[in-house]
Amino acid sequence: MSVPGENTVTRLAAQPPPDRGAQAYWLTLLTGLLPMFLWLDEQACILGVGRTLRKVLGVPDAQIVGAPFSRFFSVARRGGAVRMCPKELRSSCGAVDCDRQVGRCGRSLGAMTAEEMLHVTLRMRPQVSLRGALVGHADQPVQGGAPTLAGGDMLLNFSFGIHLRELVAEFDLTEHDFSAADLAMEMLYLQEAKSLVLEELRALTGRLDQARKAAEDQALSDPLTKLANRRAMAQALARAVDHATNGLANFALLQIDLDHFKTINDTQGHAAGDFVLQLVARNLCESVRGGDLVARMGGDEFLVLLRGDPSRAEIGALAARIIEQLEAPKWYRGQECLVSGSLGAVSSRDYESLEVAALQNDVDRATYAAKAAGRGCLRFGSGPVENVEDGSGASPCSAP
Amino acid sequence: MLGLINRSIETFLTDTHGAALCARVRRRADLPGESYEPLLQYDDAQALRLIDAACDELGRARSEFLEDLGAHLCSREAVRRLLRYGGCDYRGFLNSLNELNDRARMAIPDLKLPDLHLVATQSGQFRLRVAADLPGWGAVLAGILRAMADDYGSLALIEVSPRVAGGDLRDPGPIAETVTIQLLDATHAEARQFALARMIGEV
């Protein structure tokens, strides 16, 4: 192997003074146009380096010029393996003591850059990766305009690629480190501006999402009792019917109509009425299971969606508890509020084909039947009104 | 007009005079809603009402208020940084004003800023022509130019010429105002720090 830099020194020494002047001029021109250029000789020794690339390498010119390419660069992507010489190149290569990494010689670099983009990482800082391309390759000594480009020389141009922002920060670069024609400044500006816009959009999305949730809550809940409202029940019921129709889960509906509520409103005032509704709502919520849904359908009418396919006995027991709570003494400003309730229930498994309207109609009729039976009791219903059954043994009418 | 502009007026009021005053101004201007969404469009008239109400509430002249608004904009780090991309010195920044509108649109296509046209006069001054659909942008620009002169450590005299008296108010064309800039000393003081690629997300 030749001594690194020998070629350079010999060449520079051999050049007559006018050419040196031309070389200096040419290098100034080159670094202005391509501040990240790297000029290599056929041995892959560095003959010249652009000012910005020098800043990246972080060492003075004197330590760069004459040094082999591979002292500073590995041909590899960030975090990737170092590229090795292809077989066809090795078979015709006479080098001894070479680890066959691309970049050890000009030949391997030349072969690679002729085929593809060059990805390198810095030996000293492997987290820094650059992208490079071959600008010119002189097979024969070039005369005239470029007096120093000798046979086998390569001119490479590097860029920061998508890591621009990160590397500009890392090396503390300024706009003077880029060529005037480079769009790097616009890229940096745009990235910064876009990130601000994105932040605003994220904030807007957050605000809209909160507003949506608030509106949804408002649309689906009863302001007085905080229970679900008719609309929320309709949605839940539609889903429950869908599930049951698909054989996933049966459910039951329990309707509660307060008895004597109108009297409280008329004689004790609306505040007393509101108090009773809120108390009933709280009691209902405490009586049902976690997955069940309690809704105030309007006025003094409540509907409970009981999930988990409860048996008639279970529904009867729940109804008995509810009636007991309804009839328990309630006091509003020193006056007792006397209420009770008529309850109707239907189970989805009693139906061949489920329809929301039919279910609601039947549970309504069952509740009416309970009212007709003397209030304070439960009636089951499904299908035609004749099928409305007595609550049999589970009927809370006979409960103490 | 993009809510971003209305919001920056509100932010200026809140930052310098407090949230209570900003709320009073909004009531005085009889504006709908609670605030502005920066990326939604609003009627131009709302911005004018907001400015008029603020001037009434503070008892300040409109031009003064708008100049302070411009200066306040530059005190916001994000805005200051985007403006500093314009040039590495104040002269470069002044020249970049010609493309400020395009730069802004590069970031937010809906943002319509006034058309700016900078000319260097023979006496070494600069004249900035500010053409917009609404009056007052000249004063905002003057505030921005003053604040950025400080930022670059330059000493400059900045004046807004009053709008030409007798100009036809029914003229449907854009309203043009002129700001003159006399750069006395480009390196009067040390410029504020500006690192190109501060990592995104840092403040």
XYZ file of C-alpha atoms in Angstrom:
603
model
C 0.000 0.000 0.000
C 1.177 3.481 -0.704
C 1.817 5.889 2.119
C -1.305 8.029 2.561
C -0.837 11.437 1.161
C 2.367 10.647 -0.675
C 0.613 11.041 -3.954
C -0.789 14.437 -2.908
C 2.450 15.850 -1.671
C 4.271 14.720 -4.789
C 1.605 16.169 -6.983
C 1.385 19.510 -5.198
C 5.149 19.803 -5.142
C 5.340 19.027 -8.814
C 2.893 21.719 -9.775
C 4.282 24.936 -11.160
C 3.289 28.128 -9.272
C 0.602 29.331 -11.723
C -1.236 26.058 -11.239
C -1.097 26.447 -7.476
C -2.777 29.777 -7.840
C -5.363 28.161 -10.051
C -5.797 25.405 -7.497
C -6.417 27.862 -4.687
C -8.945 29.666 -6.812
C -10.580 26.429 -7.798
C -10.848 25.274 -4.177
C -12.449 28.588 -3.148
C -14.913 28.254 -5.939
C -15.611 24.649 -5.072
C -16.191 25.244 -1.377
C -18.542 28.114 -2.198
C -20.584 25.936 -4.496
C -20.298 22.703 -2.554
C -19.387 23.415 1.079
C -19.619 19.715 1.812
C -17.357 18.487 -0.992
C -14.663 15.890 -0.559
C -11.951 15.491 -3.156
C -10.131 12.182 -3.162
C -7.264 10.801 -5.180
C -7.198 7.304 -6.642
C -5.894 5.917 -3.324
C -8.932 7.455 -1.540
C -6.644 9.982 0.115
C -8.216 13.347 0.840
C -6.947 16.156 -1.384
C -9.461 18.787 -0.367
C -12.464 19.285 1.840
C -15.309 21.833 1.832
C -15.536 24.250 4.758
C -18.755 22.853 6.177
C -17.615 19.255 5.947
C -14.429 20.347 7.728
C -16.564 21.783 10.513
C -18.336 18.449 10.758
C -15.051 16.539 10.933
C -13.943 18.947 13.636
C -10.204 18.929 12.908
C -7.952 21.440 11.119
C -7.408 21.227 7.380
C -3.831 20.075 7.838
C -5.003 16.916 9.590
C -7.552 16.161 6.914
C -5.678 16.779 3.678
C -3.470 13.821 2.950
C -5.296 11.501 5.319
C -7.092 8.427 3.993
C -10.861 8.637 3.542
C -11.349 5.713 5.914
C -9.690 7.555 8.805
C -12.817 9.732 9.039
C -15.594 7.815 7.332
C -17.184 4.364 7.403
C -19.357 3.459 4.464
C -22.481 2.500 6.402
C -25.886 3.832 7.249
C -26.482 4.998 10.776
C -26.724 1.903 12.938
C -26.058 -0.305 9.910
C -23.210 -2.639 9.007
C -20.108 -1.375 7.232
C -20.324 -2.144 3.506
C -17.829 -4.658 2.173
C -16.273 -4.845 -1.294
C -18.307 -6.891 -3.767
C -16.894 -10.231 -4.906
C -16.141 -9.190 -8.459
C -13.975 -6.390 -7.153
C -12.143 -8.612 -4.695
C -11.224 -11.180 -7.316
C -9.323 -8.589 -9.281
C -7.852 -6.856 -6.233
C -4.236 -7.409 -5.340
C -4.268 -5.609 -2.014
C -2.848 -7.437 0.968
C -3.643 -6.691 4.608
C -6.934 -5.078 3.598
C -10.114 -5.666 5.607
C -12.166 -5.281 2.378
C -14.290 -2.426 3.663
C -15.574 -0.092 0.983
C -13.624 3.154 1.241
C -10.215 1.638 1.986
C -9.283 2.348 -1.620
C -10.465 4.620 -4.381
C -11.482 1.669 -6.508
C -14.092 0.397 -4.054
C -15.498 3.895 -3.564
C -15.550 4.544 -7.278
C -17.379 1.279 -7.961
C -19.953 1.992 -5.299
C -20.627 5.641 -6.118
C -21.053 4.726 -9.758
C -23.921 2.433 -8.735
C -25.655 4.052 -5.783
C -25.871 6.838 -3.248
C -23.093 6.769 -0.691
C -24.142 6.591 2.969
C -21.362 7.240 5.443
C -21.067 7.633 9.191
C -18.270 9.419 10.996
C -15.693 7.147 12.634
C -15.447 9.505 15.594
C -19.206 9.992 15.952
C -21.059 7.001 14.550
C -24.423 8.678 15.273
C -23.675 11.213 12.553
C -24.573 10.012 9.096
C -24.178 11.814 5.802
C -25.382 11.102 2.344
C -23.050 11.593 -0.568
C -22.883 11.324 -4.312
C -20.166 11.318 -6.900
C -19.977 14.632 -8.712
C -17.075 13.872 -10.999
C -14.624 11.081 -11.650
C -11.580 11.743 -13.796
C -10.309 8.667 -15.575
C -7.832 10.784 -17.446
C -6.009 13.877 -16.236
C -8.255 16.857 -16.877
C -6.750 19.805 -18.649
C -7.625 23.451 -18.527
C -10.535 24.493 -16.315
C -9.868 22.060 -13.529
C -6.100 21.916 -13.463
C -5.820 19.686 -10.420
C -8.231 16.906 -11.220
C -5.792 14.122 -12.020
C -6.524 10.667 -13.370
C -8.463 8.559 -10.818
C -9.519 11.544 -8.714
C -13.038 11.638 -7.348
C -15.128 14.575 -6.305
C -17.863 13.697 -3.809
C -20.575 15.964 -2.489
C -22.237 15.300 0.861
C -25.476 16.405 2.400
C -27.176 15.992 5.776
C -30.252 14.458 4.171
C -33.218 14.069 6.487
C -30.998 14.503 9.546
C -30.456 18.152 8.611
C -32.074 19.704 11.663
C -30.413 17.412 14.146
C -26.951 17.859 12.622
C -27.239 21.614 12.194
C -27.877 21.721 15.945
C -25.089 19.256 16.703
C -22.459 21.205 14.757
C -23.912 24.621 15.497
C -24.089 25.521 11.817
C -25.292 28.859 10.487
C -26.697 29.978 7.190
C -23.133 30.735 6.042
C -22.371 27.030 6.184
C -24.732 26.348 3.307
C -24.419 27.371 -0.283
C -26.730 30.207 -1.245
C -28.503 27.855 -3.629
C -29.118 25.272 -0.908
C -32.701 25.097 0.351
C -31.530 23.980 3.795
C -32.602 27.280 5.392
C -36.080 26.979 3.912
C -36.231 23.387 5.076
C -35.303 24.378 8.633
C -37.757 27.258 8.616
C -40.514 25.066 7.293
C -39.878 22.322 9.829
C -40.040 24.834 12.658
C -43.149 26.544 11.320
C -44.890 23.235 10.637
C -44.182 21.991 14.121
C -45.816 25.126 15.532
C -48.842 24.667 13.316
C -49.026 21.028 14.318
C -48.940 22.003 17.978
C -51.861 24.359 17.379
C -53.764 21.652 15.549
C -53.130 19.222 18.364
C -54.442 21.771 20.849
C -57.476 22.401 18.655
C -58.180 18.678 18.385
C -57.991 18.439 22.161
C -60.430 21.315 22.632
C -62.825 19.916 20.045
C -62.681 16.503 21.653
C -63.536 17.944 25.049
C -66.367 19.985 23.577
C -67.665 16.887 21.807
C -67.619 14.878 25.032
C -69.384 17.658 26.916
C -72.038 17.943 24.207
C -72.468 14.189 24.176
C -72.908 14.093 27.946
C -75.441 16.893 27.717
C -77.321 15.204 24.924
C -77.463 11.876 26.699
C -78.178 12.788 30.288
C -81.088 14.120 32.271
C -79.996 17.371 33.918
C -82.101 16.916 37.083
C -81.198 13.353 38.050
C -77.950 12.963 36.052
C -79.379 9.656 34.827
C -79.261 8.664 31.175
C -82.114 10.242 29.230
C -84.546 8.836 26.679
C -82.059 9.318 23.838
C -79.277 7.478 25.670
C -81.676 4.635 26.517
C -82.771 4.390 22.893
C -79.132 4.001 21.807
C -78.366 1.432 24.503
C -81.564 -0.466 23.766
C -80.805 -0.601 20.052
C -77.369 -2.046 20.835
C -78.836 -4.543 23.323
C -81.429 -5.686 20.789
C -78.701 -6.067 18.204
C -76.619 -8.203 20.572
C -79.567 -10.349 21.599
C -80.654 -10.835 17.982
C -77.164 -12.082 17.198
C -77.399 -14.521 20.086
C -74.756 -12.733 22.132
C -76.619 -11.694 25.271
C -80.195 -11.531 26.480
C -81.451 -8.709 28.625
C -84.535 -7.511 30.458
C -86.313 -4.169 30.702
C -87.812 -2.911 33.928
C -90.063 0.122 33.833
C -90.910 2.079 36.962
C -93.779 4.557 37.049
C -94.011 6.499 40.293
C -97.416 6.454 41.940
C -98.859 9.521 43.670
C -96.036 11.683 42.287
C -98.440 14.214 40.780
C -99.965 14.775 44.221
C -96.571 15.678 45.686
C -95.930 18.136 42.861
C -99.388 19.679 43.266
C -99.511 19.903 47.058
C -95.863 20.205 48.131
C -94.467 22.010 45.133
C -91.998 21.218 42.362
C -89.000 21.433 44.657
C -90.404 18.509 46.653
C -91.090 16.672 43.380
C -87.518 17.245 42.201
C -86.234 16.043 45.554
C -88.194 12.787 45.218
C -87.004 12.238 41.627
C -83.387 12.719 42.646
C -83.756 10.384 45.599
C -85.428 7.715 43.470
C -82.683 8.082 40.838
C -80.019 7.551 43.470
C -81.790 4.537 44.934
C -82.267 2.973 41.503
C -78.609 3.374 40.659
C -77.639 1.739 43.945
C -80.021 -1.178 43.400
C -78.878 -2.257 39.940
C -75.678 -4.002 38.907
C -72.654 -2.360 37.299
C -73.490 -3.096 33.678
C -77.148 -2.075 33.939
C -78.416 1.253 32.684
C -80.947 3.426 34.509
C -82.686 6.141 32.494
C -85.272 8.772 33.260
C -87.590 8.603 30.290
C -89.469 11.744 31.254
C -91.778 12.914 34.050
C -91.965 10.217 36.726
C -91.129 7.339 34.397
C -87.889 5.385 34.696
C -86.580 2.508 32.607
C -83.824 0.091 33.594
C -81.922 -2.027 31.092
C -80.889 -5.164 32.964
C -78.028 -6.950 31.296
C -76.967 -10.535 31.925
C -80.339 -12.215 31.230
C -81.841 -12.133 34.761
C -84.519 -14.733 35.644
C -88.053 -13.712 36.615
C -87.202 -14.511 40.230
C -84.212 -12.173 40.083
C -86.244 -9.422 38.484
C -88.965 -9.964 41.075
C -86.458 -9.652 43.905
C -85.033 -6.454 42.413
C -88.542 -5.034 41.968
C -89.371 -5.849 45.587
C -86.258 -3.964 46.747
C -87.129 -0.985 44.544
C -90.721 -0.813 45.777
C -89.512 -1.071 49.340
C -87.200 1.904 48.781
C -89.941 3.856 46.994
C -92.323 3.348 49.860
C -89.757 4.062 52.578
C -90.528 7.333 54.402
C -89.133 10.435 52.687
C -89.150 13.857 54.241
C -88.886 17.163 52.471
C -88.799 20.260 54.681
C -90.719 18.599 57.464
C -93.383 17.101 55.204
C -93.537 13.455 54.274
C -93.558 12.630 50.584
C -95.637 9.519 50.028
C -94.877 7.679 46.800
C -94.895 4.172 45.494
C -94.346 2.648 42.083
C -95.896 0.388 39.485
C -93.387 -1.815 37.715
C -93.477 -3.687 34.450
C -90.814 -6.017 33.033
C -90.038 -7.870 29.821
C -87.226 -10.291 28.982
C -85.642 -10.447 25.560
C -85.531 -14.255 25.649
C -89.343 -14.370 25.609
C -89.326 -13.000 22.063
C -88.921 -14.833 18.789
C -87.963 -11.663 16.986
C -86.894 -8.569 18.848
C -88.011 -5.068 18.066
C -87.343 -2.047 20.195
C -90.829 -0.589 19.664
C -92.564 -3.852 20.606
C -90.434 -4.234 23.740
C -91.223 -0.707 24.885
C -94.878 -1.176 24.107
C -95.038 -4.434 26.077
C -93.181 -3.122 29.111
C -95.517 -0.148 29.071
C -98.555 -2.417 29.049
C -97.101 -4.532 31.869
C -96.617 -1.384 33.929
C -100.181 -0.363 33.195
C -101.307 -3.792 34.306
C -99.411 -3.311 37.599
C -101.143 0.044 38.070
C -104.507 -1.606 37.368
C -103.659 -4.352 39.874
C -103.504 -1.796 42.647
C -100.003 -0.187 42.253
C -96.888 -1.015 44.266
C -96.362 -4.270 42.356
C -94.649 -5.843 39.346
C -96.184 -7.408 36.254
C -94.388 -9.266 33.484
C -95.367 -8.830 29.914
C -94.385 -10.120 26.495
C -96.355 -10.213 23.314
C -100.114 -9.499 23.384
C -101.653 -7.965 26.460
C -103.461 -11.213 27.341
C -100.039 -12.669 28.079
C -99.443 -10.233 30.862
C -98.917 -12.534 33.740
C -99.315 -12.180 37.344
C -95.917 -11.869 38.965
C -96.726 -15.270 40.544
C -94.667 -16.130 43.596
C -92.197 -13.360 42.864
C -94.854 -10.686 42.867
C -93.949 -8.026 45.383
C -97.696 -7.351 45.861
C -97.654 -10.005 48.477
C -94.359 -8.887 49.940
C -94.589 -7.657 53.493
C -59.196 36.634 8.604
C -57.447 33.736 10.262
C -58.219 33.362 13.979
C -54.468 33.338 14.548
C -54.425 37.121 14.071
C -57.382 37.765 16.377
C -55.876 35.419 18.918
C -52.566 37.292 18.866
C -54.470 40.504 19.647
C -56.105 38.767 22.598
C -52.817 37.296 23.737
C -51.237 40.742 23.579
C -54.044 42.138 25.752
C -53.823 39.274 28.223
C -50.023 39.338 28.449
C -49.749 43.079 28.966
C -52.987 44.022 30.738
C -54.347 40.792 32.170
C -57.126 38.350 31.380
C -59.784 40.506 33.054
C -59.139 43.405 30.706
C -59.166 41.088 27.705
C -62.575 39.778 28.811
C -63.851 43.365 29.217
C -62.639 44.222 25.725
C -64.393 41.197 24.289
C -67.638 42.223 25.982
C -67.264 45.792 24.796
C -66.694 44.558 21.252
C -69.712 42.278 21.613
C -67.915 39.288 20.136
C -69.493 35.855 19.871
C -67.834 32.843 21.481
C -65.168 32.738 24.129
C -62.006 33.099 22.105
C -60.607 32.414 18.656
C -59.425 29.189 17.137
C -56.089 30.058 15.499
C -56.667 27.981 12.397
C -60.285 28.882 11.636
C -61.423 31.840 9.560
C -63.383 34.736 11.022
C -65.002 37.815 9.614
C -62.541 40.724 9.220
C -64.961 43.011 11.048
C -64.373 41.098 14.277
C -60.680 41.993 14.323
C -61.507 45.662 13.752
C -64.091 45.625 16.545
C -61.612 43.949 18.854
C -58.959 46.585 18.118
C -61.384 49.495 18.488
C -62.746 48.146 21.755
C -59.213 47.633 23.097
C -58.210 51.196 22.172
C -61.366 52.571 23.830
C -60.857 50.478 26.941
C -57.191 51.501 27.245
C -57.729 55.065 26.055
C -54.987 54.701 23.483
C -54.563 55.796 19.896
C -55.009 53.030 17.394
C -51.580 53.485 15.776
C -49.809 53.313 19.134
C -51.747 50.232 20.120
C -50.963 48.483 16.836
C -47.254 49.307 17.079
C -47.141 47.766 20.543
C -48.997 44.773 19.200
C -46.327 44.336 16.514
C -43.545 44.611 19.072
C -45.307 42.145 21.353
C -45.544 39.606 18.524
C -41.757 39.599 18.268
C -41.436 39.022 21.991
C -43.003 35.634 21.446
C -40.076 33.294 20.937
C -41.723 31.206 18.212
C -42.513 34.288 16.106
C -39.135 35.881 16.770
C -37.380 32.736 15.603
C -39.397 32.465 12.403
C -38.615 36.112 11.637
C -34.920 35.597 12.335
C -34.826 32.992 9.570
C -35.236 35.988 7.264
C -31.606 37.022 7.416
C -28.397 36.846 9.405
C -28.379 40.624 9.962
C -30.955 43.410 10.079
C -30.339 44.434 6.494
C -30.902 40.853 5.378
C -34.026 40.733 7.506
C -35.360 43.930 5.914
C -34.820 42.486 2.462
C -36.550 39.272 3.458
C -39.738 41.257 4.175
C -40.438 41.144 0.444
C -41.113 37.448 0.796
C -42.647 37.477 4.278
C -46.102 36.861 2.891
C -44.921 33.872 0.856
C -42.974 32.524 3.799
C -46.012 32.767 6.022
C -48.103 30.971 3.428
C -45.473 28.255 3.210
C -46.303 27.473 6.847
C -50.034 28.242 6.840
C -51.588 28.485 3.381
C -54.689 30.276 4.759
C -52.741 33.072 6.430
C -53.081 36.298 4.497
C -50.590 38.932 5.515
C -50.164 42.286 3.790
C -48.086 42.495 0.629
C -44.757 44.045 1.512
C -42.430 45.754 -0.872
C -39.106 47.126 0.298
C -37.101 49.666 -1.707
C -33.785 51.248 -0.801
C -33.876 54.989 -1.419
C -30.909 56.995 -2.623
C -30.389 58.593 0.759
C -29.608 55.220 2.296
C -33.048 54.748 3.746
C -35.475 51.946 3.149
C -39.097 52.411 2.326
C -41.533 49.602 3.036
C -44.843 49.707 1.217
C -47.508 47.827 3.139
C -50.590 46.957 1.107
C -53.507 45.205 2.781
C -57.280 44.968 2.786
C -57.446 46.566 6.218
C -55.824 49.716 7.557
C -53.334 49.589 10.407
C -50.881 47.004 9.136
C -48.298 49.759 8.655
C -48.271 50.436 12.382
C -48.060 46.711 13.202
C -45.109 46.385 10.824
C -43.418 49.418 12.390
C -43.698 47.707 15.782
C -42.240 44.518 14.364
C -39.382 46.388 12.671
C -38.499 48.206 15.911
C -38.503 45.039 17.955
C -36.450 43.150 15.371
C -33.912 46.005 15.180
C -33.384 45.458 18.911
C -33.182 41.739 18.365
C -30.442 42.132 15.744
C -28.663 44.746 17.883
C -29.179 47.408 15.206
C -30.006 51.060 15.691
C -32.730 52.185 13.334
C -35.229 55.018 13.055
C -38.619 53.755 12.022
C -41.568 55.910 11.074
C -45.006 55.243 9.664
C -46.243 57.828 7.222
C -49.834 58.712 7.765
C -52.096 57.545 4.982
C -52.282 59.995 2.147
C -54.907 62.541 3.033
C -57.668 62.950 0.492
C -57.205 59.416 -0.773
C -60.425 58.075 -2.163
C -61.975 55.987 0.583
C -64.206 54.263 -1.927
C -61.124 53.005 -3.727
C -61.648 49.247 -3.835
C -57.912 48.638 -4.154
C -55.810 47.617 -1.187
C -54.857 50.220 1.374
C -51.191 51.130 1.105
C -49.194 52.511 3.986
C -45.519 53.355 4.042
C -42.957 52.684 6.727
C -39.579 54.337 6.402
C -36.516 52.777 7.975
C -33.287 54.619 8.534
C -30.564 52.177 9.516
C -28.154 54.210 11.636
C -25.915 51.471 12.972
C -26.279 47.856 11.969
C -24.082 46.585 14.809
C -25.022 48.989 17.551
C -25.399 46.383 20.276
C -25.044 42.671 20.612
C -27.709 40.726 18.778
C -29.908 38.343 20.671
C -28.938 34.731 20.319
C -30.356 32.705 17.463
C -29.312 29.099 16.915
C -30.594 27.838 13.590
C -31.867 24.459 14.536
C -33.041 24.658 18.078
C -34.592 21.250 18.482
C -38.300 21.311 17.775
C -40.342 21.244 20.919
C -37.797 23.085 23.052
C -38.786 26.506 24.268
